[in-house]
Tab-separated table of C-alpha atoms and ligand atoms in Angstrom:
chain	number	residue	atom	x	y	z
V	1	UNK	CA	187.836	164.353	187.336
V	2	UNK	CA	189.251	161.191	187.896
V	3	UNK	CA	186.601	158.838	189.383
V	4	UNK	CA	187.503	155.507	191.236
V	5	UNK	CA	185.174	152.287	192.279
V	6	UNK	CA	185.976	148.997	194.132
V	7	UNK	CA	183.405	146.840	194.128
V	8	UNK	CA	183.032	143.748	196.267
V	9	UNK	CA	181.156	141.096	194.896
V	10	UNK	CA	181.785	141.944	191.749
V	11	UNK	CA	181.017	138.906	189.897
V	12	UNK	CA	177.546	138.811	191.426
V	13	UNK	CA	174.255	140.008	189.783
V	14	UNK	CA	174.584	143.654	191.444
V	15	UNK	CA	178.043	143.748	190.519
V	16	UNK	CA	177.997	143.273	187.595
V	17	UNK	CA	175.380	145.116	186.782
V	18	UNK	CA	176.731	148.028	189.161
V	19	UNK	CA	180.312	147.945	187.169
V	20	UNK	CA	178.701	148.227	183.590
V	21	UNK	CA	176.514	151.674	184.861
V	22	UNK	CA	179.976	153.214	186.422
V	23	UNK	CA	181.967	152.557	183.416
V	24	UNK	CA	179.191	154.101	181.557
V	25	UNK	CA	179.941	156.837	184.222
V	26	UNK	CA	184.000	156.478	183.228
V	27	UNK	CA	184.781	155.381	186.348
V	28	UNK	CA	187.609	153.287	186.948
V	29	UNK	CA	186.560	150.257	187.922
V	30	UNK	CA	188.391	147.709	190.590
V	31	UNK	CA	187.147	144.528	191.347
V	32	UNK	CA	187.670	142.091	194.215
V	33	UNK	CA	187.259	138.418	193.148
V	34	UNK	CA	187.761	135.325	194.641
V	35	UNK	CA	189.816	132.861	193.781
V	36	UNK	CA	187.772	129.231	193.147
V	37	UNK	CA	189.248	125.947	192.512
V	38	UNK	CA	187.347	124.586	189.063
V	39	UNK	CA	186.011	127.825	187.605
V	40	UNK	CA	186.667	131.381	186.457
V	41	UNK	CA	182.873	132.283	187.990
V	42	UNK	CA	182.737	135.528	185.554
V	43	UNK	CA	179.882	134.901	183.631
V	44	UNK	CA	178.139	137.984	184.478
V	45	UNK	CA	181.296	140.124	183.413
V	46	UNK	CA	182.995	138.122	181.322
V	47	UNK	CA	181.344	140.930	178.301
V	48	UNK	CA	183.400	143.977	180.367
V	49	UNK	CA	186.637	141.945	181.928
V	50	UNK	CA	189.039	143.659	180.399
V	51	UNK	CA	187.636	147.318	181.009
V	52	UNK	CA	187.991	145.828	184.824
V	53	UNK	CA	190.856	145.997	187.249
V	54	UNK	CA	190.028	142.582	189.360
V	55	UNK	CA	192.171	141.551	191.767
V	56	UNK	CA	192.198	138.747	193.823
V	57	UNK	CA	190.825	139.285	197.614
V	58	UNK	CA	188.606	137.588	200.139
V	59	UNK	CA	186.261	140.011	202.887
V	60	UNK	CA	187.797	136.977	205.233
V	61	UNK	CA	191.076	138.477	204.218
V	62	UNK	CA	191.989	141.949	205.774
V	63	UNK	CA	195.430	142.009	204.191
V	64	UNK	CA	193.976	141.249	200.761
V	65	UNK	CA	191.632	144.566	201.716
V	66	UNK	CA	194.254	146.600	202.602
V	67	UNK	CA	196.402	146.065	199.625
V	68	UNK	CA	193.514	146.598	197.354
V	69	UNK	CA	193.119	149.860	198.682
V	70	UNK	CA	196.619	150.684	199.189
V	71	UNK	CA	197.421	149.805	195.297
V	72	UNK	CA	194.822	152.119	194.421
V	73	UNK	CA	195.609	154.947	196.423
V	74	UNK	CA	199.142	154.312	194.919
V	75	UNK	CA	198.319	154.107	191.832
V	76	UNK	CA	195.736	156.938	190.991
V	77	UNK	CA	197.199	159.905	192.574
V	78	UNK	CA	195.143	162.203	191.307
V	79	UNK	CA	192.068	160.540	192.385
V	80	UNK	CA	189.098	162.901	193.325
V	81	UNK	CA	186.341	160.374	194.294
V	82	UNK	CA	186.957	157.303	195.499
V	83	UNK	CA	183.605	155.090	195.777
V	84	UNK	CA	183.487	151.443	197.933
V	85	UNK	CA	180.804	148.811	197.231
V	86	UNK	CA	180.874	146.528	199.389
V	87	UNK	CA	178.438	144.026	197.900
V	88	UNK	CA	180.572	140.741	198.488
V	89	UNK	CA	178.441	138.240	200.566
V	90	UNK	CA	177.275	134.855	201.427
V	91	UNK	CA	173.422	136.628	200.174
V	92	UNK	CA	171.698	132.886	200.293
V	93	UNK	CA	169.259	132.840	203.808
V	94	UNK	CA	168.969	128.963	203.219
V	95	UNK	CA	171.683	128.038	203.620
V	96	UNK	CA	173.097	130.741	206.331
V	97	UNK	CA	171.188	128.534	208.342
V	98	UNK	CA	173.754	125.894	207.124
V	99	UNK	CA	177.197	128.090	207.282
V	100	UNK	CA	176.392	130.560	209.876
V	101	UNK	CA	180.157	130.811	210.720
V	102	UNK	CA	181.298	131.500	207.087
V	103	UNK	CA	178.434	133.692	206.469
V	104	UNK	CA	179.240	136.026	209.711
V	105	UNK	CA	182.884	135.944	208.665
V	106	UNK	CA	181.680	137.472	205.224
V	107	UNK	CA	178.756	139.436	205.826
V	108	UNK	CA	179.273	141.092	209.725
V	109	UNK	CA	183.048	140.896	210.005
V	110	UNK	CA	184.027	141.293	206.624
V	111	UNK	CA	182.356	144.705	207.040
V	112	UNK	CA	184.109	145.273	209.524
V	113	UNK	CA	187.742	144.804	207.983
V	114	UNK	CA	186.809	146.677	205.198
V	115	UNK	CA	185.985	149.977	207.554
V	116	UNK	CA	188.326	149.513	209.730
V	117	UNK	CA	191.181	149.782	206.926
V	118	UNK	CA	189.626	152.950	205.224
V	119	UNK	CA	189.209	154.595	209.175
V	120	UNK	CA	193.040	154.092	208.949
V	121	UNK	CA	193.504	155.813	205.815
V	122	UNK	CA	195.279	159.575	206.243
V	123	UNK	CA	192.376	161.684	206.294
V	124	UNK	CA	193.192	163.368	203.067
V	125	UNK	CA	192.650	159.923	201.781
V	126	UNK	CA	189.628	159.011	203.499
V	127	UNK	CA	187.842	162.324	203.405
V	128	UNK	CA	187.945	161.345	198.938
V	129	UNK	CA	186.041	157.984	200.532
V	130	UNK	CA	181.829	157.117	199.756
V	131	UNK	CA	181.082	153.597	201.318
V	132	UNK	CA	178.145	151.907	199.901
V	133	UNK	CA	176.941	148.859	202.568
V	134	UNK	CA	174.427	146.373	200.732
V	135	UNK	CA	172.005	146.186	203.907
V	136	UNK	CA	168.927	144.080	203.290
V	137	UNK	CA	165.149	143.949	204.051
V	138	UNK	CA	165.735	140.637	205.252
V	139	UNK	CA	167.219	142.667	208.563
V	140	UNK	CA	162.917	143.345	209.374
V	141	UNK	CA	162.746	139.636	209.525
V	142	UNK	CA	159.537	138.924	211.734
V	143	UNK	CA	158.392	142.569	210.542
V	144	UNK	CA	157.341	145.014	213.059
V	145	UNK	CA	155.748	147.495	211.292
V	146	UNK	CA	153.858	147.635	207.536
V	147	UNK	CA	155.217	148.877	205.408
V	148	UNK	CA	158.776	148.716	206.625
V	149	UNK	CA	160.936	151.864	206.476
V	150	UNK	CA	164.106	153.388	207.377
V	151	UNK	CA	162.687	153.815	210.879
V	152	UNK	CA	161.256	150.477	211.007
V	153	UNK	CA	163.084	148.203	214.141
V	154	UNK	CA	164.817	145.096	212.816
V	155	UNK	CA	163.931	141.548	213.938
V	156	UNK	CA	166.095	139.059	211.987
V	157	UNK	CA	165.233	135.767	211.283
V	158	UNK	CA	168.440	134.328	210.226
V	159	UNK	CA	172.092	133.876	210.862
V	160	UNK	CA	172.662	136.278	207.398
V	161	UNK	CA	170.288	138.834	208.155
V	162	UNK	CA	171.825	138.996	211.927
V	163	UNK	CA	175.292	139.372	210.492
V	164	UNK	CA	173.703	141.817	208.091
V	165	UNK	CA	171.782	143.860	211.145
V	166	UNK	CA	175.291	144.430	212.707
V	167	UNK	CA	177.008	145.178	209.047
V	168	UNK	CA	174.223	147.967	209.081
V	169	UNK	CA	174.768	149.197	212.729
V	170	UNK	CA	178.779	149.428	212.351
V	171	UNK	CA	177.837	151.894	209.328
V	172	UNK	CA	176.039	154.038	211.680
V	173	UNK	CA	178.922	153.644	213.825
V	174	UNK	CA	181.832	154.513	212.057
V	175	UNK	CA	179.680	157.033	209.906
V	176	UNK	CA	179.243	158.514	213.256
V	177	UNK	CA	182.320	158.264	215.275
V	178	UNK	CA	184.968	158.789	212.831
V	179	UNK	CA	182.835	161.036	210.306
V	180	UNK	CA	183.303	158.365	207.315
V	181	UNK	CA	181.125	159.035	204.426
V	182	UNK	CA	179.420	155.708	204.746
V	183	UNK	CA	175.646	154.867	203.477
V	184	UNK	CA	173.184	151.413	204.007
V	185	UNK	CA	171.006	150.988	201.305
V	186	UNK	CA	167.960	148.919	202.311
V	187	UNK	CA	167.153	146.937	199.257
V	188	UNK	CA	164.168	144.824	198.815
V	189	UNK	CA	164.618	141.784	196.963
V	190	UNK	CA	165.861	142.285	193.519
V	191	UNK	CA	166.287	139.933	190.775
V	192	UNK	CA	167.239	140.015	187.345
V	193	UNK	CA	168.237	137.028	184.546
V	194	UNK	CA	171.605	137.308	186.572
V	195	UNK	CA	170.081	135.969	189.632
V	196	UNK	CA	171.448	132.863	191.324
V	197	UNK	CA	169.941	129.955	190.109
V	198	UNK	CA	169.073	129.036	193.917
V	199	UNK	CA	167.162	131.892	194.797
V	200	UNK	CA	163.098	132.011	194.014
V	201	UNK	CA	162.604	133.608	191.050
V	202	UNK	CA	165.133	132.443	188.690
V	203	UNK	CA	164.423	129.088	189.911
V	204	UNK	CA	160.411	129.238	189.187
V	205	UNK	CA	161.570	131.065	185.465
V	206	UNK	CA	164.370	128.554	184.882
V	207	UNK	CA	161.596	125.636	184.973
V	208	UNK	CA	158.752	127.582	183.099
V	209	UNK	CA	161.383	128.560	180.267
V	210	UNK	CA	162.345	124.206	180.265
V	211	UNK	CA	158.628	123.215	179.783
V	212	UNK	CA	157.868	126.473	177.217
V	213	UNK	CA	159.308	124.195	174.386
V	214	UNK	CA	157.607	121.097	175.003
V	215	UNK	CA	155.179	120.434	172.439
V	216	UNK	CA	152.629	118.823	175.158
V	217	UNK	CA	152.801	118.305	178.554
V	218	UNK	CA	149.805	115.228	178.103
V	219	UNK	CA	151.891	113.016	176.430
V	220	UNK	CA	155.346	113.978	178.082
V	221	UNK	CA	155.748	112.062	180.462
V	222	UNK	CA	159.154	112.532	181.643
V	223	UNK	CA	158.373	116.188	183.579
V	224	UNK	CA	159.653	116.073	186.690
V	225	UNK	CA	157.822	118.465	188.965
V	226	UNK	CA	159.347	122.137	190.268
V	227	UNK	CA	159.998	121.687	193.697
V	228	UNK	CA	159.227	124.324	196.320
V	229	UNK	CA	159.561	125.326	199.691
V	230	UNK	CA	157.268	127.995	201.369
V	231	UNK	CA	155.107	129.388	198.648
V	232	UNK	CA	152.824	131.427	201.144
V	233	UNK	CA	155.690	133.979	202.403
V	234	UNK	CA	155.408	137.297	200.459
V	235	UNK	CA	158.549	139.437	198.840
V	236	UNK	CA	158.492	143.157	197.647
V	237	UNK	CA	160.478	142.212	194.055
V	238	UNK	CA	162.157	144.926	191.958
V	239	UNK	CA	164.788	145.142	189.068
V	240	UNK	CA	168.118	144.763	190.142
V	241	UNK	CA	169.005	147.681	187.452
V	242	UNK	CA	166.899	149.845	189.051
V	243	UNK	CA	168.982	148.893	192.699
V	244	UNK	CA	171.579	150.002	191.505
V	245	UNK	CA	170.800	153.547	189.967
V	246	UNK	CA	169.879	154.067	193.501
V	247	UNK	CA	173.063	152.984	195.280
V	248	UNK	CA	174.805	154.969	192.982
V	249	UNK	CA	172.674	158.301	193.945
V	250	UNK	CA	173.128	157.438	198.051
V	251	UNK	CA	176.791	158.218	197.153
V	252	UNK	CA	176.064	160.994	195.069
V	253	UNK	CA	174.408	163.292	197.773
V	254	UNK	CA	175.536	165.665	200.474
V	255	UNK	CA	175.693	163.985	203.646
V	256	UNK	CA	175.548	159.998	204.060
V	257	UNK	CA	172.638	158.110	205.137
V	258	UNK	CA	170.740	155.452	204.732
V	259	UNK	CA	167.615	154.378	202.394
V	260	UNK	CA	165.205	152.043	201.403
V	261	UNK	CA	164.720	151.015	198.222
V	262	UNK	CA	161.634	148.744	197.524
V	263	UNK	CA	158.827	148.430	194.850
V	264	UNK	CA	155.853	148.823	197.337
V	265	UNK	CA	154.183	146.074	196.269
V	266	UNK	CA	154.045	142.569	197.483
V	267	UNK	CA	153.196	139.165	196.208
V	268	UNK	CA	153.569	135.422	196.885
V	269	UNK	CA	155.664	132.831	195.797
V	270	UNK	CA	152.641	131.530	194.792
V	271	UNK	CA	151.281	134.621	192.857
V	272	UNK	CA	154.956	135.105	191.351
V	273	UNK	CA	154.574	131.292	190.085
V	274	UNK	CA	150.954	131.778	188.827
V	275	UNK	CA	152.149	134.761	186.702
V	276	UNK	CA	155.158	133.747	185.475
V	277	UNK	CA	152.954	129.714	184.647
V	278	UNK	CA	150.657	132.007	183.024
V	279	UNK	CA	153.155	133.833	181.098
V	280	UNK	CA	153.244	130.594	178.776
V	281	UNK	CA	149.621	129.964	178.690
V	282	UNK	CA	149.434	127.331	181.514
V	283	UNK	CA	146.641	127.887	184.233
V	284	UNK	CA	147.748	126.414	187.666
V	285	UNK	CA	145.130	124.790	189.971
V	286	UNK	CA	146.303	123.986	193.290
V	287	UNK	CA	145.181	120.923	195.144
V	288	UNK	CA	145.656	119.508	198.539
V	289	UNK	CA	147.552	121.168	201.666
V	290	UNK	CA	150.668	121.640	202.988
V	291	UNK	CA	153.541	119.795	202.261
V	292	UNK	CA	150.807	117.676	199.937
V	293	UNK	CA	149.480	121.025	198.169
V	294	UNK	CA	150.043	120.493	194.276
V	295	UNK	CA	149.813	122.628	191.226
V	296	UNK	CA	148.341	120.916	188.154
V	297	UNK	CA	148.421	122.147	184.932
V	298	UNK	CA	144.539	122.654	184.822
V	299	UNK	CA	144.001	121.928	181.267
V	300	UNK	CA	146.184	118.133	181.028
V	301	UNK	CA	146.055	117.732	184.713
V	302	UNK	CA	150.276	117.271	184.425
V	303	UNK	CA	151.481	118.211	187.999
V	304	UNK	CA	153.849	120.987	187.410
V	305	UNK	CA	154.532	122.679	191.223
V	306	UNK	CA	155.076	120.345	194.438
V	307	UNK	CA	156.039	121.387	197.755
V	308	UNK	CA	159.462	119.793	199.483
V	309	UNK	CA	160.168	120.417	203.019
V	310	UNK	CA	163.823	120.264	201.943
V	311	UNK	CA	163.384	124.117	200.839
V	312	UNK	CA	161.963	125.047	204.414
V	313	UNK	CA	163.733	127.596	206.282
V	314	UNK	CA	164.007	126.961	210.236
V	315	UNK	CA	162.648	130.596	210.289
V	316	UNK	CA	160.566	131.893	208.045
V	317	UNK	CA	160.357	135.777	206.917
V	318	UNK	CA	156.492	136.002	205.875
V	319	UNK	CA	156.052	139.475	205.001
V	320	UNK	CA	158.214	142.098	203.026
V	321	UNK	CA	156.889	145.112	202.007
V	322	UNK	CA	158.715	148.141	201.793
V	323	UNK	CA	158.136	151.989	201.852
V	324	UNK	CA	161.122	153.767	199.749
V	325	UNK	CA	158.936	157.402	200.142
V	326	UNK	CA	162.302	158.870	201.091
V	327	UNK	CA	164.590	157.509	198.366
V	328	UNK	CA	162.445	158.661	195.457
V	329	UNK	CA	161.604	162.238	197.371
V	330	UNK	CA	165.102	162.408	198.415
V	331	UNK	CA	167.791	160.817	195.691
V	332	UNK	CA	164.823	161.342	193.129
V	333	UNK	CA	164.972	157.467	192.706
V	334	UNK	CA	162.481	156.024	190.568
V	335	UNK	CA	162.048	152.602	189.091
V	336	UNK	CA	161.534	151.632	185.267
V	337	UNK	CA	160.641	148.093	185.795
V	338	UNK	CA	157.727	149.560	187.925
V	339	UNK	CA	155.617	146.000	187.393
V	340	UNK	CA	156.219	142.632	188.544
V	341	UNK	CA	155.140	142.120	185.321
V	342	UNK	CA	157.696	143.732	183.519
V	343	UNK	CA	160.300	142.094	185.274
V	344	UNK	CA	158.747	138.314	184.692
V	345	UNK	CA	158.870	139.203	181.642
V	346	UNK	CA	162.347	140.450	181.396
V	347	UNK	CA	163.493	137.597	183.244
V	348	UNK	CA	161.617	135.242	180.725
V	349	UNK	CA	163.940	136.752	178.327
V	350	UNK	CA	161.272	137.813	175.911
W	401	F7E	O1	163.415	133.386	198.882
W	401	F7E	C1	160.590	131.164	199.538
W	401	F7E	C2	161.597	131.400	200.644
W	401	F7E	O2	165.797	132.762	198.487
W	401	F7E	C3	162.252	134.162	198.796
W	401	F7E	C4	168.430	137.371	199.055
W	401	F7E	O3	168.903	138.099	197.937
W	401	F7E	O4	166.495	138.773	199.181
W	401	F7E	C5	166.912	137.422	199.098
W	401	F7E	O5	166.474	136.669	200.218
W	401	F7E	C6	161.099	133.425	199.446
W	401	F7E	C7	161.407	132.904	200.854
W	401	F7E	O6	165.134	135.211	198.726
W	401	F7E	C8	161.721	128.301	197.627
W	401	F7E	O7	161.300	130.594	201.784
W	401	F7E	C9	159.877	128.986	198.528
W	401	F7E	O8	160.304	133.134	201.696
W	401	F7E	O9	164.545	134.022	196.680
W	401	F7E	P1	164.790	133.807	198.114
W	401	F7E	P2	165.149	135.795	200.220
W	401	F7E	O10	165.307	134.738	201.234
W	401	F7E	O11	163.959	136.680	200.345
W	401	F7E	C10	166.971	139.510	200.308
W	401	F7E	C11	166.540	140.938	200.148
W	401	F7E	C12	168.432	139.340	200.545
W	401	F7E	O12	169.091	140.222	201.063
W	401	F7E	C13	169.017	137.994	200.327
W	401	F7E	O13	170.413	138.071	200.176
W	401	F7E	O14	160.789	132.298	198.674
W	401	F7E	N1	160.809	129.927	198.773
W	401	F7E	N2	160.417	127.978	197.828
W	401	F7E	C14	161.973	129.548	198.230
W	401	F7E	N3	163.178	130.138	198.186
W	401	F7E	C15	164.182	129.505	197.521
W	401	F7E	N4	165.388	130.093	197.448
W	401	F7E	N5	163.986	128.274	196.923
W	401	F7E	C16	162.775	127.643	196.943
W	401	F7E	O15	162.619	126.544	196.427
């Protein structure tokens, strides 16, 4: 059987992660990557590159698309399944607030282009086709229901997860009106020690793992506080390992459709910072209010946690919580890192 991925967004933490479980799986691997002006950004594959076909392509790009594809279908004529990631995108809600344009072009047209060149494929081509669409919890924005499911209506918060709504609707679409095998998976937020430095957690575990070494925080007196934004919204976090089992399985099945995958728990910012303070023996107490609330390390009084308004969002998503009933009765999905616990603590790098 001669198995074939693409994967956009390769380089990313899913990406990656997704290319070292298919080549476990002997897929062949492609990889669209794009090109940057200072750096080779392939930290997170750099340990697989050269089991990797990456070529250079842009979702902005539908030529670049279309000769991706075309080389492969060229070039692997024997090819039974052909599998499409398309996990490229601008994934940071921040600052979609500050690109909106870009981060439409990416994440709502870019979609687009990529379906609209497989739709045009012969259909012996296409009918070898599984389309994997990241979708996003952040599409329940100002959530309707609790817990949110596949059922659940969206009401985005942000220019990403609007792009992202209509990324997810176009699947439906073209799943629907040209019979493309095409699935959304729903993921809850997912992190890993290949998360962006930017987002939440790896930002609160990058500044507990710099003060872990410090002998004592009472005499040091160059620690310059974390800085945070809102630390009252709540996420539903899971392993970004165990995403990725399950986008693999949406492919895997029958018929296409689409799934949630989430822990079905949720926590805080502030819980997730507590925790992961706590992880190193330090015991936050929090003091004052809003953009004034503090967190002090309780035993030297050293203020560790203050909040910025810098980090606010002009819309704010306060509650995630997902229900992924139907992915584990359904793809038989199930979590290892079943704890926020366990994945502090891989994240800590213990
Ligand atoms: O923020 C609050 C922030 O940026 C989580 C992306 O992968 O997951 C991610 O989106 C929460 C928000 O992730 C800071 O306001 C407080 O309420 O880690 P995040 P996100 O926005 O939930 C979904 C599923 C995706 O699809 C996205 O692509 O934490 N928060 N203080 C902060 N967030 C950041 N980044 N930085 C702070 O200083």
């Amino acid at each position: 059987m001669n198995k074939i991925a693409l994967i956009t967004g390769i380089t990313g933490q899913d990406g990656s992660y997704l290319a070292e479980f298919l080549l476990k799986k002997n897929y062949k691997i492609y990889g669209i990557v794009r090109r940057n002006s200072t750096v080779f950004n392939y930290k997170n594959i750099d340990h697989i590159k050269n089991e990797l076909n990456l070529r250079y392509g842009d979702l902005t790009e539908s030529s670049s698309l279309f000769s991706v594809i075309s080389e492969i279908i060229n070039d692997n004529k024997e090819l039974s399944v052909f599998e499409i990631y398309n996990l490229g995108a601008q994934s940071h809600v921040k600052i979609s607030f500050e690109i909106p344009e870009y981060t439409t072009n990416v994440d709502a047209t870019g979609t687009l282009k990529l379906l609209d060149c497989i739709k045009n494929l012969s259909e012996n081509i296409r009918n070898k086709i599984r389309f994997y669409q990241a979708s996003t919890s952040e599409m329940y924005g100002a959530v309707l229901e609790v817990p949110q499911k596949e059922t659940t209506p969206f009401n985005p918060q942000s220019p990403y997860a609007c792009a992202k709504v209509y990324s997810h609707f176009l699947v439906k679409n073209y799943r629907e009106g040209y019979n493309l095998f095409a699935c959304s998976g729903i993921l809850f937020n997912h992190e890993s020690q290949r998360r962006g430095d930017n987002f939440v957690t790896k930002k609160v575990i990058n500044y507990v793992k710099s003060i872990k070494n410090k002998d004592s925080l009472e005499i040091d007196n160059n620690i310059k506080p974390l800085k945070m934004g809102n630390i009252n919204s709540k996420r539903d976090w899971g392993h970004a390992k165990d995403y990725i089992n399950g986008m693999w399985l949406m492919l895997q099945q029958d018929n296409p459709d689409d799934y949630v995958l989430a822990m079905g728990q949720t926590t805080t910012v502030r819980d997730f910072i507590n925790i992961s303070f706590l992880k190193i023996g330090i015991k936050l107490k929090w003091e004052g209010e809003g953009v004034d609330e503090k967190g002090y390390d309780e035993k030297t009084n050293t203020v560790l946690v203050e909040i910025n308004k810098k980090y606010f969002r002009p819309c704010e998503v306060e509650l995630l919580i997902g229900d992924s009933s139907k992915a584990r009765n359904k793809l038989g999905w199930k979590p290892e890192y079943d704890t926020l616990d366990k994945l502090i603590d891989d994240m800590l790098d213990y």
